[in-house]
Short mmCIF file of C-alpha atoms in Angstrom, two decimals:
data_model
loop_
_atom_site.label_atom_id
_atom_site.label_comp_id
_atom_site.label_asym_id
_atom_site.label_seq_id
_atom_site.Cartn_x
_atom_site.Cartn_y
_atom_site.Cartn_z
CA MET I 136 10.46 -1.26 28.03
CA THR I 137 12.06 0.63 30.91
CA ARG I 138 12.95 4.25 30.50
CA LYS I 139 16.61 5.01 29.77
CA LYS I 140 18.29 6.50 32.81
CA ARG I 141 19.92 9.82 32.36
CA GLY I 142 23.66 9.36 31.86
CA THR I 143 23.24 6.11 29.91
CA ALA I 144 25.12 7.35 26.86
CA VAL I 145 24.05 6.77 23.28
CA THR I 146 27.27 5.30 21.92
CA GLY I 147 28.99 5.51 18.64
CA GLU I 148 28.72 1.75 18.32
CA LEU I 149 24.93 1.99 18.62
CA ILE I 150 24.73 4.62 15.89
CA GLU I 151 27.01 2.60 13.66
CA SER I 152 24.88 -0.53 14.20
CA MET I 153 21.63 1.27 13.52
CA ALA I 154 23.02 2.86 10.39
CA ARG I 155 24.20 -0.45 9.09
CA THR I 156 21.19 -2.59 9.99
CA LEU I 157 18.20 -0.23 9.84
CA ARG I 158 19.31 2.23 7.14
CA ARG I 159 21.86 0.21 5.07
CA THR I 160 24.16 3.17 5.45
CA VAL I 161 27.88 3.22 6.32
CA VAL I 162 28.89 5.65 9.09
CA THR I 163 32.56 5.71 10.13
CA PRO I 164 33.34 5.04 13.82
CA ALA I 165 34.62 8.57 14.24
CA ARG I 166 31.56 10.16 12.71
CA ALA I 167 29.24 7.89 14.70
CA GLN I 168 31.00 8.90 17.92
CA ALA I 169 30.67 12.56 16.99
CA MET I 170 26.94 12.24 16.33
CA ALA I 171 26.06 10.28 19.48
CA PRO I 172 25.76 13.24 21.90
CA GLY I 173 23.44 15.17 19.59
CA ILE I 174 21.20 12.17 19.00
CA GLU I 175 21.09 11.58 22.75
CA ARG I 176 20.10 15.21 23.32
CA LEU I 177 17.25 15.02 20.84
CA THR I 178 16.03 11.70 22.23
CA ASP I 179 16.05 13.14 25.78
CA ALA I 180 14.15 16.20 24.60
CA VAL I 181 11.50 14.07 22.90
CA LEU I 182 11.06 11.80 25.92
CA ALA I 183 10.76 14.78 28.24
CA ALA I 184 8.14 16.44 25.92
CA ALA I 185 6.31 13.09 25.60
CA ASP I 186 5.84 12.96 29.37
CA ALA I 187 3.44 15.85 29.00
CA THR I 188 1.44 14.40 26.15
CA ASP I 189 -1.88 12.54 26.25
CA PHE I 190 -2.72 9.54 23.99
CA ASN I 191 -5.28 11.72 22.30
CA ASP I 192 -2.74 14.37 21.16
CA GLU I 193 -2.80 13.83 17.41
CA PRO I 194 -0.09 15.61 15.35
CA ALA I 195 -2.68 16.75 12.73
CA ARG I 196 -4.52 18.68 15.44
CA PHE I 197 -1.81 21.32 15.08
CA GLY I 198 -3.74 22.85 12.17
CA SER I 199 -7.01 22.85 14.09
CA VAL I 200 -5.29 24.43 17.10
CA LEU I 201 -3.87 27.27 14.99
CA GLU I 202 -7.33 27.81 13.55
CA ALA I 203 -8.83 27.89 17.01
CA LEU I 204 -6.18 30.16 18.41
CA LYS I 205 -6.36 32.86 15.68
CA SER I 206 -9.33 34.66 17.16
CA GLN I 207 -8.50 34.36 20.85
CA ARG I 208 -8.15 37.65 22.68
CA PRO I 209 -5.57 38.40 25.39
CA ARG I 210 -6.82 37.71 28.94
CA ARG I 211 -7.60 40.78 30.96
CA MET R 231 -43.86 -9.10 17.73
CA SER R 232 -40.51 -8.05 19.20
CA ASP R 233 -38.57 -10.42 17.03
CA ASP R 234 -40.44 -9.33 13.87
CA ILE R 235 -39.44 -5.70 14.57
CA LEU R 236 -35.83 -6.77 14.89
CA ASP R 237 -35.85 -8.26 11.37
CA LEU R 238 -36.51 -4.86 9.86
CA SER R 239 -33.61 -3.07 8.26
CA LEU R 240 -32.53 0.29 9.69
CA ILE R 241 -34.27 2.13 6.79
CA GLU R 242 -37.45 0.13 7.23
CA LEU R 243 -37.43 0.74 10.99
CA ALA R 244 -36.85 4.48 10.62
CA ALA R 245 -39.87 4.64 8.27
CA ALA R 246 -42.00 2.55 10.60
CA ILE R 247 -41.27 4.86 13.55
CA ARG R 248 -42.00 7.91 11.47
CA LYS R 249 -45.37 6.42 10.41
CA ARG R 250 -46.04 5.49 14.01
CA LYS R 251 -46.38 1.78 13.14
CA VAL R 252 -43.92 1.12 15.91
CA SER R 253 -42.69 3.28 18.70
CA SER R 254 -39.05 3.98 19.50
CA LEU R 255 -39.72 2.69 23.03
CA GLU R 256 -41.12 -0.60 21.73
CA VAL R 257 -38.19 -1.22 19.44
CA THR R 258 -35.56 -0.13 22.03
CA ARG R 259 -37.06 -2.58 24.50
CA ALA R 260 -36.87 -5.26 21.81
CA CYS R 261 -33.23 -4.52 21.21
CA LEU R 262 -32.38 -4.48 24.89
CA ASP R 263 -34.19 -7.80 25.34
CA ARG R 264 -32.24 -9.33 22.44
CA ALA R 265 -28.96 -7.88 23.81
CA GLN R 266 -29.66 -9.46 27.17
CA ARG R 267 -30.37 -12.84 25.61
CA VAL R 268 -27.33 -13.04 23.34
CA GLN R 269 -24.75 -11.31 25.56
CA PRO R 270 -23.88 -14.41 27.71
CA HIS R 271 -23.17 -16.35 24.51
CA LEU R 272 -21.75 -13.75 22.15
CA ASN R 273 -20.20 -11.13 24.50
CA CYS R 274 -20.72 -8.38 21.95
CA PHE R 275 -21.44 -5.60 24.42
CA ILE R 276 -19.08 -3.96 26.93
CA ALA R 277 -21.88 -1.95 28.53
CA VAL R 278 -25.65 -1.98 27.88
CA GLU R 279 -27.11 1.34 28.95
CA ALA R 280 -30.73 0.31 29.26
CA ASP R 281 -32.08 3.11 31.47
CA GLN R 282 -30.56 5.86 29.39
CA ALA R 283 -31.69 4.22 26.14
CA LEU R 284 -35.28 3.84 27.32
CA LYS R 285 -35.33 7.43 28.49
CA ALA R 286 -34.09 8.61 25.12
CA ALA R 287 -36.61 6.43 23.34
CA ARG R 288 -39.52 7.89 25.34
CA ALA R 289 -38.22 11.38 24.52
CA ALA R 290 -38.05 10.44 20.80
CA ASP R 291 -41.67 9.24 20.94
CA ARG R 292 -42.80 12.43 22.60
CA LEU R 293 -41.12 14.51 19.88
CA LEU R 294 -42.91 12.46 17.26
CA GLU R 295 -46.28 13.05 18.95
CA ARG R 296 -45.60 16.79 19.02
CA GLY R 297 -44.94 16.86 15.28
CA ALA R 298 -41.35 18.10 15.73
CA ALA R 299 -38.85 18.06 12.90
CA LEU R 300 -37.26 14.66 12.84
CA GLY R 301 -33.73 13.50 11.96
CA SER R 302 -33.12 10.68 9.52
CA LEU R 303 -32.35 8.29 12.42
CA HIS R 304 -35.14 9.38 14.68
CA GLY R 305 -35.75 6.76 17.41
CA VAL R 306 -33.44 4.16 15.85
CA PRO R 307 -31.42 2.13 18.36
CA LEU R 308 -27.68 1.89 17.59
CA ALA R 309 -24.67 0.73 19.54
CA HIS R 310 -21.00 1.53 18.95
CA LYS R 311 -17.50 0.24 19.27
CA ASP R 312 -16.21 1.39 22.65
CA LEU R 313 -13.79 4.03 21.36
CA PHE R 314 -16.21 6.83 20.41
CA TYR R 315 -15.98 9.40 23.21
CA ARG R 316 -18.91 10.94 25.10
CA LYS R 317 -17.84 13.59 27.51
CA GLY R 318 -17.88 12.26 31.05
CA HIS R 319 -18.61 8.68 30.01
CA VAL R 320 -16.21 5.71 30.25
CA SER R 321 -14.64 4.71 26.94
CA THR R 322 -12.50 1.63 27.39
CA ALA R 323 -11.10 0.94 23.93
CA GLY R 324 -11.41 -2.67 24.95
CA ALA R 325 -8.40 -2.24 27.19
CA LYS R 326 -7.65 -2.81 30.85
CA ILE R 327 -5.53 0.37 30.82
CA LEU R 328 -8.58 2.50 29.96
CA CYS R 329 -11.24 0.54 31.83
CA ASN R 330 -12.04 3.62 33.88
CA TYR R 331 -11.13 6.32 31.38
CA ARG R 332 -13.70 9.08 31.19
CA ALA R 333 -13.64 11.07 27.94
CA ARG R 334 -13.17 14.81 28.10
CA VAL R 335 -14.87 15.48 24.73
CA THR R 336 -17.70 14.04 22.66
CA ALA R 337 -16.81 12.63 19.26
CA THR R 338 -18.10 14.58 16.32
CA VAL R 339 -19.69 11.42 14.85
CA VAL R 340 -21.55 10.81 18.13
CA GLU R 341 -22.89 14.37 18.11
CA ARG R 342 -24.06 13.93 14.53
CA LEU R 343 -25.84 10.64 15.23
CA GLN R 344 -27.53 12.20 18.28
CA ALA R 345 -28.59 15.20 16.21
CA ALA R 346 -30.14 12.78 13.69
CA GLY R 347 -32.22 11.27 16.50
CA ALA R 348 -30.41 7.93 17.05
CA ILE R 349 -30.78 6.10 20.39
CA TRP R 350 -27.56 4.98 22.12
CA LEU R 351 -28.03 1.42 23.40
CA GLY R 352 -24.54 0.85 24.76
CA THR R 353 -20.91 0.28 23.98
CA LEU R 354 -19.66 -2.68 21.99
CA ASN R 355 -16.82 -5.06 22.52
CA MET R 356 -13.69 -4.62 20.45
CA SER R 357 -10.11 -5.89 20.13
CA GLU R 358 -7.82 -4.28 22.74
CA PHE R 359 -6.91 -0.81 21.49
CA ALA R 360 -8.33 -1.72 18.09
CA GLY R 361 -5.35 -3.94 17.64
CA ASN R 362 -6.18 -7.37 16.28
CA PRO R 363 -8.20 -8.66 13.34
CA THR R 364 -9.96 -11.51 15.23
CA GLY R 365 -11.93 -9.95 18.09
CA HIS R 366 -9.88 -11.66 20.81
CA ASN R 367 -9.97 -9.70 24.07
CA GLU R 368 -8.26 -11.01 27.16
CA TYR R 369 -9.73 -8.38 29.54
CA PHE R 370 -13.35 -8.11 28.47
CA GLY R 371 -13.54 -11.59 27.04
CA ASP R 372 -13.55 -12.61 23.35
CA CYS R 373 -16.45 -11.38 21.23
CA ARG R 374 -17.93 -14.35 19.36
CA ASN R 375 -19.31 -14.84 15.92
CA ALA R 376 -23.08 -14.46 15.72
CA TRP R 377 -23.36 -17.51 13.38
CA ASN R 378 -21.29 -19.82 15.52
CA PRO R 379 -19.78 -18.83 18.90
CA LEU R 380 -16.85 -21.17 18.41
CA HIS R 381 -15.65 -18.91 15.61
CA VAL R 382 -14.05 -15.46 15.74
CA SER R 383 -16.19 -12.40 15.26
CA GLY R 384 -13.44 -10.61 13.35
CA GLY R 385 -11.91 -7.45 14.69
CA SER R 386 -11.21 -4.98 15.73
CA SER R 387 -14.84 -3.74 15.56
CA SER R 388 -15.89 -7.16 16.81
CA GLY R 389 -18.97 -6.22 18.77
CA SER R 390 -20.22 -4.00 15.96
CA GLY R 391 -20.30 -6.94 13.53
CA THR R 392 -21.78 -9.43 15.98
CA ALA R 393 -24.44 -7.13 17.54
CA VAL R 394 -25.74 -6.05 14.14
CA ALA R 395 -25.89 -9.66 12.92
CA ALA R 396 -27.56 -10.76 16.14
CA ARG R 397 -30.22 -8.09 15.62
CA ALA R 398 -29.38 -6.43 18.92
CA CYS R 399 -29.11 -3.10 17.19
CA TYR R 400 -29.81 -1.72 13.68
CA GLY R 401 -26.39 -0.37 12.95
CA ALA R 402 -23.14 0.39 14.62
CA LEU R 403 -20.06 2.55 14.12
CA GLY R 404 -16.68 0.89 13.74
CA SER R 405 -13.20 2.05 12.93
CA ASP R 406 -10.91 0.70 10.30
CA THR R 407 -7.09 1.09 10.25
CA GLY R 408 -6.34 -2.17 8.43
CA GLY R 409 -9.65 -3.92 7.96
CA SER R 410 -11.33 -3.45 11.32
CA ILE R 411 -14.72 -2.65 9.87
CA ARG R 412 -14.53 -5.12 6.99
CA HIS R 413 -13.42 -8.21 8.98
CA PRO R 414 -16.29 -8.20 11.49
CA ALA R 415 -18.80 -7.18 8.81
CA ALA R 416 -17.66 -10.04 6.54
CA PHE R 417 -17.37 -12.67 9.27
CA ASN R 418 -20.87 -11.90 10.58
CA GLY R 419 -22.70 -11.46 7.27
CA VAL R 420 -23.44 -7.76 7.49
CA VAL R 421 -22.36 -4.73 5.38
CA GLY R 422 -19.38 -2.65 6.52
CA LEU R 423 -18.18 0.53 4.88
CA LYS R 424 -14.63 1.78 5.33
CA PRO R 425 -14.81 5.26 3.84
CA THR R 426 -12.10 7.30 2.15
CA TRP R 427 -9.53 8.57 4.64
CA GLY R 428 -10.76 11.99 5.69
CA ARG R 429 -14.36 11.38 4.64
CA VAL R 430 -15.50 11.11 8.31
CA SER R 431 -14.17 13.12 11.23
CA ARG R 432 -12.01 11.21 13.74
CA TYR R 433 -12.31 13.86 16.43
CA GLY R 434 -13.07 12.22 19.79
CA VAL R 435 -12.23 8.73 18.56
CA LEU R 436 -9.41 6.87 20.26
CA PRO R 437 -6.54 6.82 17.79
CA ARG R 438 -4.73 3.73 16.48
CA SER R 439 -2.76 5.16 13.60
CA TRP R 440 -3.67 8.71 12.58
CA SER R 441 -2.62 8.35 8.95
CA LEU R 442 -4.79 5.25 8.37
CA ASP R 443 -7.66 5.41 10.82
CA THR R 444 -11.14 5.74 9.35
CA VAL R 445 -14.62 5.67 10.91
CA GLY R 446 -17.58 3.99 9.21
CA PRO R 447 -20.86 2.17 9.67
CA LEU R 448 -21.80 -1.50 9.90
CA ALA R 449 -25.45 -2.37 9.15
CA ARG R 450 -27.48 -5.06 7.48
CA THR R 451 -27.82 -3.49 4.06
CA ALA R 452 -25.92 -1.13 1.76
CA ARG R 453 -28.90 1.23 1.97
CA ASP R 454 -28.64 1.31 5.75
CA CYS R 455 -24.98 2.22 5.47
CA ALA R 456 -25.83 4.94 2.94
CA ARG R 457 -28.16 6.55 5.55
CA LEU R 458 -25.49 6.29 8.30
CA ILE R 459 -22.55 7.56 6.29
CA ARG R 460 -24.50 10.63 5.18
CA VAL R 461 -25.18 11.56 8.77
CA ILE R 462 -21.57 11.18 9.98
CA ALA R 463 -19.50 12.38 6.92
CA GLY R 464 -18.23 15.86 6.23
CA ALA R 465 -15.84 18.56 7.31
CA ASP R 466 -15.13 19.17 10.99
CA PRO R 467 -13.25 22.18 12.40
CA ASN R 468 -12.01 19.88 15.22
CA ASP R 469 -10.34 17.53 12.73
CA ALA R 470 -8.05 19.13 10.23
CA SER R 471 -7.91 15.88 8.27
CA ALA R 472 -11.66 15.77 7.73
CA SER R 473 -12.36 16.64 4.12
CA GLY R 474 -14.56 19.44 2.94
CA GLU R 475 -15.62 17.37 -0.06
CA ARG R 476 -19.35 17.67 -0.57
CA VAL R 477 -21.39 14.90 1.10
CA PRO R 478 -23.78 13.40 -1.40
CA ASP R 479 -27.26 12.11 -0.69
CA TYR R 480 -26.00 8.51 -0.85
CA GLU R 481 -29.48 6.99 -0.70
CA LYS R 482 -30.51 8.91 -3.82
CA GLU R 483 -27.57 7.42 -5.67
CA LEU R 484 -28.91 3.88 -5.07
CA THR R 485 -30.50 3.57 -8.43
CA GLY R 486 -30.04 -0.16 -8.88
CA ARG R 487 -28.24 0.50 -12.14
CA VAL R 488 -24.92 -1.15 -12.75
CA LYS R 489 -25.31 -1.78 -16.47
CA GLY R 490 -22.09 -0.97 -18.30
CA LEU R 491 -20.01 -0.62 -15.12
CA LYS R 492 -16.63 -2.29 -15.28
CA ILE R 493 -15.90 -4.49 -12.36
CA GLY R 494 -12.26 -5.41 -11.91
CA VAL R 495 -11.11 -8.73 -10.52
CA PRO R 496 -7.48 -8.82 -9.39
CA ALA R 497 -5.40 -11.48 -11.12
CA ASN R 498 -2.68 -11.23 -8.42
CA TYR R 499 -2.48 -11.28 -4.58
CA TYR R 500 -6.11 -11.15 -3.40
CA TYR R 501 -6.85 -14.84 -4.18
CA ASP R 502 -3.65 -16.20 -2.74
CA GLY R 503 -4.52 -19.28 -0.71
CA ALA R 504 -8.26 -18.94 -1.47
CA THR R 505 -10.35 -21.99 -0.71
CA ALA R 506 -12.71 -23.48 -3.30
CA ASP R 507 -15.83 -22.49 -1.36
CA VAL R 508 -14.77 -18.85 -1.05
CA ARG R 509 -13.84 -18.79 -4.75
CA ARG R 510 -17.28 -20.17 -5.57
CA CYS R 511 -18.97 -17.39 -3.60
CA MET R 512 -16.80 -14.77 -5.35
CA GLN R 513 -17.63 -16.22 -8.76
CA GLU R 514 -21.34 -16.38 -8.06
CA SER R 515 -21.39 -12.74 -6.89
CA LEU R 516 -19.60 -11.68 -10.07
CA GLU R 517 -22.12 -13.62 -12.11
CA ALA R 518 -24.96 -11.87 -10.31
CA LEU R 519 -23.46 -8.50 -11.13
CA ALA R 520 -22.77 -9.53 -14.69
CA ALA R 521 -26.42 -10.58 -15.04
CA LEU R 522 -27.33 -7.01 -14.12
CA GLY R 523 -25.25 -5.72 -17.06
CA ALA R 524 -21.86 -5.13 -15.46
CA ARG R 525 -18.70 -6.16 -17.28
CA VAL R 526 -16.20 -8.20 -15.36
CA ILE R 527 -12.57 -7.52 -16.26
CA ARG R 528 -9.60 -9.43 -14.91
CA LEU R 529 -6.55 -7.28 -14.32
CA LYS R 530 -3.21 -7.23 -12.56
CA VAL R 531 -3.04 -4.65 -9.82
CA PRO R 532 0.13 -2.84 -8.58
CA ASP R 533 1.85 -5.00 -5.93
CA PRO R 534 -0.49 -5.03 -2.85
CA GLN R 535 2.18 -6.76 -0.72
CA ARG R 536 4.39 -3.67 -1.05
CA LEU R 537 1.43 -1.49 -0.02
CA LEU R 538 0.76 -3.74 2.96
CA ASP R 539 4.41 -3.54 4.08
CA LEU R 540 4.37 0.26 3.73
CA SER R 541 1.12 0.55 5.63
CA ASN R 542 2.87 -1.25 8.51
CA ALA R 543 5.89 1.04 8.16
CA ILE R 544 3.46 3.94 8.86
CA SER R 545 1.13 2.35 11.37
CA GLN R 546 3.72 0.69 13.60
CA PRO R 547 5.59 3.93 14.61
CA GLU R 548 2.30 5.76 15.02
CA VAL R 549 0.80 3.07 17.18
CA ALA R 550 4.02 2.95 19.23
CA ALA R 551 3.95 6.71 19.71
CA VAL R 552 0.38 6.61 21.01
CA HIS R 553 1.30 3.83 23.41
CA ALA R 554 4.89 4.81 24.32
CA LYS R 555 4.08 6.06 27.77
CA TRP R 556 2.01 3.03 28.71
CA LEU R 557 4.61 0.68 27.28
CA ARG R 558 7.09 2.27 29.71
CA GLU R 559 4.78 2.49 32.71
CA ARG R 560 2.22 -0.28 32.37
CA PRO R 561 3.53 -2.99 30.05
CA GLN R 562 1.97 -5.71 32.32
CA ASP R 563 -1.53 -4.31 31.66
CA TYR R 564 -1.47 -5.27 27.96
CA SER R 565 -2.51 -8.57 26.47
CA ILE R 566 -0.17 -10.62 24.30
CA TRP R 567 -1.03 -8.13 21.48
CA ARG R 568 1.44 -5.70 23.05
CA ALA R 569 3.93 -7.49 20.86
CA ALA R 570 2.35 -5.95 17.81
CA ILE R 571 2.89 -2.46 19.13
CA GLU R 572 6.52 -2.61 20.36
CA PRO R 573 8.30 -2.96 17.00
CA GLY R 574 7.27 0.55 16.04
CA LEU R 575 9.47 1.97 18.74
CA PHE R 576 12.51 0.91 16.82
CA ALA R 577 11.69 2.10 13.34
CA PRO R 578 13.87 5.10 12.37
CA ALA R 579 11.96 8.34 11.92
CA ALA R 580 13.47 8.72 8.47
CA SER R 581 12.06 5.36 7.42
CA TYR R 582 8.61 6.27 8.70
CA LEU R 583 8.73 9.55 6.80
CA GLU R 584 9.96 7.90 3.64
CA ALA R 585 6.88 5.63 3.72
CA GLN R 586 4.72 8.74 4.12
CA MET R 587 6.57 10.41 1.26
CA ALA R 588 5.93 7.45 -1.02
CA ARG R 589 2.23 7.31 -0.25
CA PRO R 590 0.84 10.00 -2.59
CA ARG R 591 2.79 8.66 -5.55
CA LEU R 592 1.83 5.04 -4.91
CA ALA R 593 -1.83 6.05 -4.37
CA ARG R 594 -1.83 7.88 -7.71
CA GLU R 595 -0.16 4.94 -9.47
CA PHE R 596 -2.64 2.45 -8.06
CA VAL R 597 -5.73 4.54 -8.75
CA GLU R 598 -4.61 5.32 -12.30
CA ALA R 599 -3.61 1.72 -13.07
CA VAL R 600 -6.76 0.16 -11.63
CA PHE R 601 -9.52 2.79 -11.68
CA GLY R 602 -8.33 4.05 -15.05
CA ARG R 603 -9.52 0.66 -16.43
CA VAL R 604 -12.38 -0.35 -14.14
CA ASP R 605 -14.99 1.41 -12.02
CA VAL R 606 -14.65 -0.78 -8.95
CA LEU R 607 -12.36 -3.55 -7.80
CA HIS R 608 -13.98 -6.71 -6.45
CA ALA R 609 -12.04 -9.06 -4.12
CA PRO R 610 -12.61 -11.34 -1.17
CA VAL R 611 -12.34 -9.68 2.25
CA TYR R 612 -10.82 -12.91 3.46
CA ALA R 613 -10.04 -15.71 1.04
CA LYS R 614 -10.59 -18.55 3.56
CA PRO R 615 -13.44 -19.65 5.78
CA VAL R 616 -13.85 -17.74 9.09
CA PRO R 617 -11.47 -19.50 11.55
CA THR R 618 -12.38 -20.81 14.98
CA ILE R 619 -11.32 -18.87 18.02
CA ALA R 620 -8.86 -21.64 18.84
CA GLU R 621 -7.34 -21.59 15.35
CA ALA R 622 -6.88 -17.81 15.48
CA THR R 623 -5.42 -17.62 18.94
CA PRO R 624 -1.70 -16.70 18.78
CA ARG R 625 0.41 -19.42 20.44
CA GLY R 626 2.89 -16.75 21.55
CA ALA R 627 4.13 -13.33 20.54
CA ASP R 628 6.06 -14.92 17.67
CA ASP R 629 2.80 -16.32 16.29
CA ILE R 630 1.10 -12.95 15.96
CA PRO R 631 2.21 -12.42 12.32
CA ARG R 632 0.38 -15.65 11.32
CA VAL R 633 -2.87 -14.33 12.84
CA GLN R 634 -2.33 -10.89 11.29
CA THR R 635 -2.45 -12.45 7.79
CA ILE R 636 -6.24 -12.31 8.23
CA SER R 637 -6.05 -8.64 7.32
CA ARG R 638 -3.76 -9.04 4.29
CA ASN R 639 -6.49 -8.28 1.72
CA ASN R 640 -7.63 -5.17 3.58
CA ARG R 641 -4.55 -3.22 4.65
CA PRO R 642 -3.65 -2.05 1.13
CA ALA R 643 -6.83 0.06 0.88
CA ASN R 644 -5.95 1.79 4.12
CA PHE R 645 -2.48 2.69 2.83
CA LEU R 646 -4.08 3.99 -0.41
CA GLY R 647 -6.80 5.84 1.53
CA ILE R 648 -9.50 4.54 -0.83
CA PRO R 649 -12.99 3.41 0.18
CA SER R 650 -14.05 -0.19 0.48
CA VAL R 651 -17.35 -1.81 1.28
CA SER R 652 -17.73 -5.39 2.59
CA VAL R 653 -20.83 -7.19 1.24
CA PRO R 654 -22.20 -10.61 2.34
CA ALA R 655 -21.97 -13.09 -0.53
CA GLY R 656 -22.89 -16.54 0.78
CA PHE R 657 -21.50 -19.14 3.12
CA SER R 658 -18.42 -21.34 3.18
CA LEU R 659 -18.55 -25.09 3.88
CA ASN R 660 -18.31 -24.49 7.64
CA GLY R 661 -21.54 -22.48 7.58
CA LEU R 662 -19.88 -19.11 8.27
CA PRO R 663 -20.49 -16.00 6.10
CA VAL R 664 -18.26 -15.07 3.13
CA ALA R 665 -18.01 -11.57 1.77
CA PHE R 666 -16.58 -9.65 -1.14
CA GLN R 667 -15.27 -6.10 -0.89
CA LEU R 668 -15.66 -3.41 -3.49
CA MET R 669 -12.87 -0.81 -3.64
CA GLY R 670 -13.07 2.45 -5.62
CA ARG R 671 -11.54 5.79 -6.29
CA PRO R 672 -11.22 8.21 -3.37
CA PHE R 673 -14.67 9.55 -2.38
CA ALA R 674 -16.42 6.92 -4.51
CA GLU R 675 -18.56 5.72 -1.61
CA ALA R 676 -21.75 6.46 -3.52
CA LEU R 677 -20.69 4.23 -6.44
CA LEU R 678 -19.60 1.38 -4.10
CA LEU R 679 -22.87 1.54 -2.26
CA ARG R 680 -24.82 1.64 -5.52
CA VAL R 681 -23.16 -1.57 -6.74
CA ALA R 682 -23.58 -3.25 -3.32
CA ASP R 683 -27.27 -2.21 -3.22
CA ALA R 684 -27.87 -3.49 -6.72
CA TYR R 685 -26.37 -6.81 -5.69
CA GLN R 686 -28.53 -6.97 -2.61
CA ARG R 687 -31.64 -6.36 -4.70
CA VAL R 688 -31.11 -9.70 -6.45
CA THR R 689 -29.67 -11.76 -3.60
CA ASP R 690 -30.84 -12.45 -0.08
CA TRP R 691 -27.64 -13.20 1.83
CA HIS R 692 -28.15 -9.99 3.87
CA ARG R 693 -31.65 -11.05 4.92
CA ARG R 694 -30.48 -14.37 6.41
CA ALA R 695 -30.12 -14.32 10.17
CA PRO R 696 -28.16 -16.56 12.50
CA ASP R 697 -30.17 -19.07 14.48
CA LEU R 698 -30.65 -17.04 17.67
CA LEU R 699 -33.37 -19.30 19.10
CA ARG R 700 -30.63 -21.37 20.69
CA TYR R 701 -30.17 -18.46 23.11
CA GLY R 702 -33.75 -18.73 24.39
#
């Protein structure tokens, strides 16, 4: 469970394998290779954002937060 | 005198305090004494907060003397699974990782219990991070069954089931993501209510799996649970998932009438591998309800195994997300049950969301197919006798799925979001409690409690207590 080091590329082979085994979907090697950098970018973004989260941060709190924020005034 | 007080139900005690037949201080002392006696043998508490409880009890008695307006739980000692936050207090979730964690907020359910006048006795043992159905806990020690300490208490609200059965408190909160209220209630011979998803606020409660987590009471009778659920249920601006559905006066609905009600008995799944003694208890409970005028109808229910698998497809990624940081940084601080969390890291997001997308349709199909024909569904909580701690200890990470089958009859209701109440229904050949559960339509808690209460009016399983004299 060690964190992926930056620069450890998500490969086309990994995408192909995941598509085949986890989603029963065929992805050509060329297409898998093309998708890999984008998937790596998203994964890195999520891991970076997750560093700032707390285990109590529930997704459904989004609605409550919007509700709470609606009446807040600008700070003076 | 102390032990006599402890045999009262929560409802009886609340009335006795109100009528000044007993003081809150007297009964709180009795609970603390009982907790002290059983703790070395049953390990149901994580922390007993004696000074604070006695102080609160004295305050409750003073309020009574002054003639102040009283809440429905005034002066009643309760204790709770150690995942309900109180601002500034340690809430461990039964985990080494959180053994010094101080909560930054107070749970809505805790505020509501306090407002109703309940006394907080302490925090109760639980499975690590609410994660196993047995009550095993490597860090705080296993919680043990009140009827036989060699047997599991059931989890994950292990201390809640054991402490209520041991008469160390009159009721307890638990949480239920896949049976965690119903297992310990069933295994210890008390009543446990897993409400409809959204019926009770989860704000300030340590999460396991947001889409499946529910909070509910364990107590000795259905009537006790009716009192507790009324206090804690209802909308909460801090929890967007808490429903605004009206909260009924559940106690008023306990009319004792079940005549003409249709009670469904599943012809598939729920009795797989059932032992003869558990079948006998189920049959006798159905006969008792039939004698009250209910009609028992056998029916095939939509594939619960598929619902169980889909509940895991939702819970595993959610659990993994809650724990992802600790899995990276502190994997060594988990017990063997870490192995039940890790798989969720590798489920594709699209698969998780497809399971979520299927949920409303499957819930509608199940409710229409089952509750279009019957009013409630009756099934064993666990179709075998309560196992020993040794039998239910995983022999390795690969053995965890075997132990997890304990929850097979309970996880489908969490996926469906429907309520379910566990009711004591006798004893198996090994002398441990057996229980049936009643499931119903969403927000049918009042009906489930009415049937459970009617059953308890003509049976005495809930009045039987484990032999606690062995603990001095």
